[in-house]
Tab-separated table of C-alpha atoms in Angstrom:
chain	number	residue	atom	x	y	z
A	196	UNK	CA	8.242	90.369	-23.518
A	197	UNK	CA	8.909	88.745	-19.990
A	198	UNK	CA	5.754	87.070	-18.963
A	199	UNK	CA	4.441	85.460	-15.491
A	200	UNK	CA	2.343	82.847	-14.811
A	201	UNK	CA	-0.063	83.339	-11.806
A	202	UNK	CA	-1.542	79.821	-12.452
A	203	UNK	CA	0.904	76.829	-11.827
A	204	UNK	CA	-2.036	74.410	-13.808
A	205	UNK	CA	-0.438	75.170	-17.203
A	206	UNK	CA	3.274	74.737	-15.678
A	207	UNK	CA	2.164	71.407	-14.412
A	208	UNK	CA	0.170	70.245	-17.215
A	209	UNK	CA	3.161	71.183	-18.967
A	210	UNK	CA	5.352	68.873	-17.005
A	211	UNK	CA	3.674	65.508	-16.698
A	212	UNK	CA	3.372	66.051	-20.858
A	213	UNK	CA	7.108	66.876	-20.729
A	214	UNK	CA	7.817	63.753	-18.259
A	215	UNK	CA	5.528	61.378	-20.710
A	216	UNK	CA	7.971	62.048	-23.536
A	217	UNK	CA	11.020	62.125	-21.741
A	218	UNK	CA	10.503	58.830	-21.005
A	219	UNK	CA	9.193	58.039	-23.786
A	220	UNK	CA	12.201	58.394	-25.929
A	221	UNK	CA	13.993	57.154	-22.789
A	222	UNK	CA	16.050	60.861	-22.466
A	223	UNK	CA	18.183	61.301	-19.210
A	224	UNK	CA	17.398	64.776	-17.227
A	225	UNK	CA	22.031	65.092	-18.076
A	226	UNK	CA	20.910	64.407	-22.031
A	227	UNK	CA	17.953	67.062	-21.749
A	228	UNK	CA	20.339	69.686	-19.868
A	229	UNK	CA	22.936	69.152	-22.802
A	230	UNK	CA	20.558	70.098	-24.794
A	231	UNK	CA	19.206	73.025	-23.927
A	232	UNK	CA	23.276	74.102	-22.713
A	233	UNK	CA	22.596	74.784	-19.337
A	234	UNK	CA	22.480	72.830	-15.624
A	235	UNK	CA	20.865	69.574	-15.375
A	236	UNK	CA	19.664	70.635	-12.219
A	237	UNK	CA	18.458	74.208	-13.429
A	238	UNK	CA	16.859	72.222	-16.507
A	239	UNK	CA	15.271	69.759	-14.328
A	240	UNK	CA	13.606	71.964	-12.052
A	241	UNK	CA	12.951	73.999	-15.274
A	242	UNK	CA	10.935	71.116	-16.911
A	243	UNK	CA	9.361	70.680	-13.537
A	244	UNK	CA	7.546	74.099	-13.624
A	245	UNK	CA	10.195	76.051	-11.152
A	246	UNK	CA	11.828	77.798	-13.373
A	247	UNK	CA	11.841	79.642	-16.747
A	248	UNK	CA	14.251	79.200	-19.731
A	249	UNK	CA	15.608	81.493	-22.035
A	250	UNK	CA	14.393	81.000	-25.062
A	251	UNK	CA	17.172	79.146	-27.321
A	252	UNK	CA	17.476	76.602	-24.275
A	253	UNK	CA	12.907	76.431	-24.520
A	254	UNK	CA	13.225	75.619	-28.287
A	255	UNK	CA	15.638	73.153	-27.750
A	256	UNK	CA	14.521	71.442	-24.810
A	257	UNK	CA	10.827	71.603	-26.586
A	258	UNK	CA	12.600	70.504	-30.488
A	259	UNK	CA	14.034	67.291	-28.444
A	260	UNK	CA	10.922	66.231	-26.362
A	261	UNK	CA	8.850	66.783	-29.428
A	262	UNK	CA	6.576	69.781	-27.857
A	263	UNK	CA	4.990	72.475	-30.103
A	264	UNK	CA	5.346	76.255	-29.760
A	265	UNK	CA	2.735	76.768	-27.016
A	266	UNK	CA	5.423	74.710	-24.979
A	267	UNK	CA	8.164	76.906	-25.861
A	268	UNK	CA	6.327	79.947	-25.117
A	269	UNK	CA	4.876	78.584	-21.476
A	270	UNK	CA	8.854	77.128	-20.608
A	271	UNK	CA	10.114	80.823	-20.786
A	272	UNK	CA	6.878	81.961	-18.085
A	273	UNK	CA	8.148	83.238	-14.960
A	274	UNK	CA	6.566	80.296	-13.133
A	275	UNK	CA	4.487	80.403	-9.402
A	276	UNK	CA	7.325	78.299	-7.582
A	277	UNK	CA	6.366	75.519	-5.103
A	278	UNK	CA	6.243	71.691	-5.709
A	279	UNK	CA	5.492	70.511	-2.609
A	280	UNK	CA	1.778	70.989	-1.334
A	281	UNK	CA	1.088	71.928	1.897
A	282	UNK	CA	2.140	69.526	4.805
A	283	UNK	CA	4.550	66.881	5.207
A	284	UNK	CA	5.692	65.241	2.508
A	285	UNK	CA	4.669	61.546	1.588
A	286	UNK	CA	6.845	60.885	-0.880
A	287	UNK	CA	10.002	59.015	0.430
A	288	UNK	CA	12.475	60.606	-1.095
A	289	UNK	CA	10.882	63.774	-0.420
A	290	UNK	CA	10.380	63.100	3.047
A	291	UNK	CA	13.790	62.206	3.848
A	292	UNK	CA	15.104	66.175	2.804
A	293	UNK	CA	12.371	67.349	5.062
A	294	UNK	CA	13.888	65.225	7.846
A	295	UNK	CA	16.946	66.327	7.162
A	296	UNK	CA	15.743	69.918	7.505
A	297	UNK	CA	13.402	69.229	11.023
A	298	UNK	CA	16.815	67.959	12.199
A	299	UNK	CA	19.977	69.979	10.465
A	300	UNK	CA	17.796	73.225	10.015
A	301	UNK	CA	18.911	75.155	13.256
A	302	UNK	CA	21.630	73.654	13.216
A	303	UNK	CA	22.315	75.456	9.492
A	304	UNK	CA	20.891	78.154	10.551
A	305	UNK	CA	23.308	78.555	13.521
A	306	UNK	CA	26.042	77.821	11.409
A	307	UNK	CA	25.216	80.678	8.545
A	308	UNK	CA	24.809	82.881	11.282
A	309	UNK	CA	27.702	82.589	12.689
A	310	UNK	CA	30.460	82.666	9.627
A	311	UNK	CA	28.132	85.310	7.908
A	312	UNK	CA	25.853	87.407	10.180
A	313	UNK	CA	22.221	88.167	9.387
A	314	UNK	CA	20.702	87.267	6.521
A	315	UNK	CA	20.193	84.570	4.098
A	316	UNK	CA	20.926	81.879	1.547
A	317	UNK	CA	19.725	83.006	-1.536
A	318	UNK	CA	17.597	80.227	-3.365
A	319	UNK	CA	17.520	82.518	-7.212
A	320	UNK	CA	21.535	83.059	-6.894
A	321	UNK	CA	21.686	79.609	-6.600
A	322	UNK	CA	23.551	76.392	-8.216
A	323	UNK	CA	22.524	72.808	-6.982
A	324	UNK	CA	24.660	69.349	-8.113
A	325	UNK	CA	23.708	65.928	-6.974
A	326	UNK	CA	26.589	62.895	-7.590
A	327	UNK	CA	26.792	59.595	-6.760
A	328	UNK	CA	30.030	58.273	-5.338
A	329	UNK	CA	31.505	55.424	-3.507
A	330	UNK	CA	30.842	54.311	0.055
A	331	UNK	CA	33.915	53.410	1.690
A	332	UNK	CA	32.001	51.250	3.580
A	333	UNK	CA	30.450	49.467	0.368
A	334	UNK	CA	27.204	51.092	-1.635
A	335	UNK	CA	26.958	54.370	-2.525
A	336	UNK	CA	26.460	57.505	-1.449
A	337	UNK	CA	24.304	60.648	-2.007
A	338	UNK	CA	26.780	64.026	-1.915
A	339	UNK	CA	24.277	67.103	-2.321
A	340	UNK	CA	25.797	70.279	-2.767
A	341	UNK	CA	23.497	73.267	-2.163
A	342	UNK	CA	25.311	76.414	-3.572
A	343	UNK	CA	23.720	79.343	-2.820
A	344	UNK	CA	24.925	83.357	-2.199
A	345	UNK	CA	25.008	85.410	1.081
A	346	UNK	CA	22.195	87.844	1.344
A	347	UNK	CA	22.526	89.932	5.021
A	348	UNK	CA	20.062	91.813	6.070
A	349	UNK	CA	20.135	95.234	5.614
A	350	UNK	CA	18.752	98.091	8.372
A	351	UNK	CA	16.293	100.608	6.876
């Protein structure tokens, strides 16, 4: 049976135990994905208490991190999204996509707008990928790629 959790606690609980032995046995977020055969950002955020997992990909992402059955059970919960507690951000990394979006957020909003109408960018019909690739200019750079579908808004 498909069951919610109303309490993010045991989600987060959940995740700093799943974080300890991640690094612990010095597992990349790509080598946990494999694992469990899906994303490595769906898996990460997973891990992280935003999403659930169907069961095969619980069991195996709980079998490789060494987590018993309660684990298994609570990474298949429909969790209470949000990271992020109220306010701005302190955490650099963090901060810097809140930026972004106080500066680029009308101006994507605009943009959606205007090539698709009303509506929104769904964030559950979503895919999200995050590489690393060459700076022309020397260093590296960041290329985000936020995937997600066209929901308009419909009159009733």
């Amino acid at each position: 049976m498909i069951q919610a959790q109303f309490d993010p606690t045991a989600r987060q609980n959940l995740s700093v135990v799943a974080v300890e032995a991640k690094v612990r046995k010095d597992l990349s977020w790509e080598q946990i994905a494999d694992a469990a055969g899906l994303s490595v950002a769906f898996v990460t955020a997973a891990v992280l208490g935003q999403h659930a997992l169907p069961a095969p990909a619980a069991r195996a992402v709980a079998d490789l991190l060494g987590l018993d059955d309660d684990a298994v059970t609570l990474l298949q919960t429909i969790p209470t999204r949000g990271s992020i507690p109220g306010g701005i951000p302190t955490d650099p990394t963090i901060y810097r996509f809140h930026e972004m979006l106080q500066v680029y957020g009308t101006t994507l909003k605009a943009l959606v707008h205007e090539q698709f109408g009303d509506g929104i960018i769904s964030a559950i019909n979503f895919r999200l990928d995050v590489k690393k690739v060459a700076d022309p200019e020397g260093g590296e750079r960041a290329v985000i790629t936020l995937d997600g579908k066209y929901l308009p808004t419909k009159p009733f």
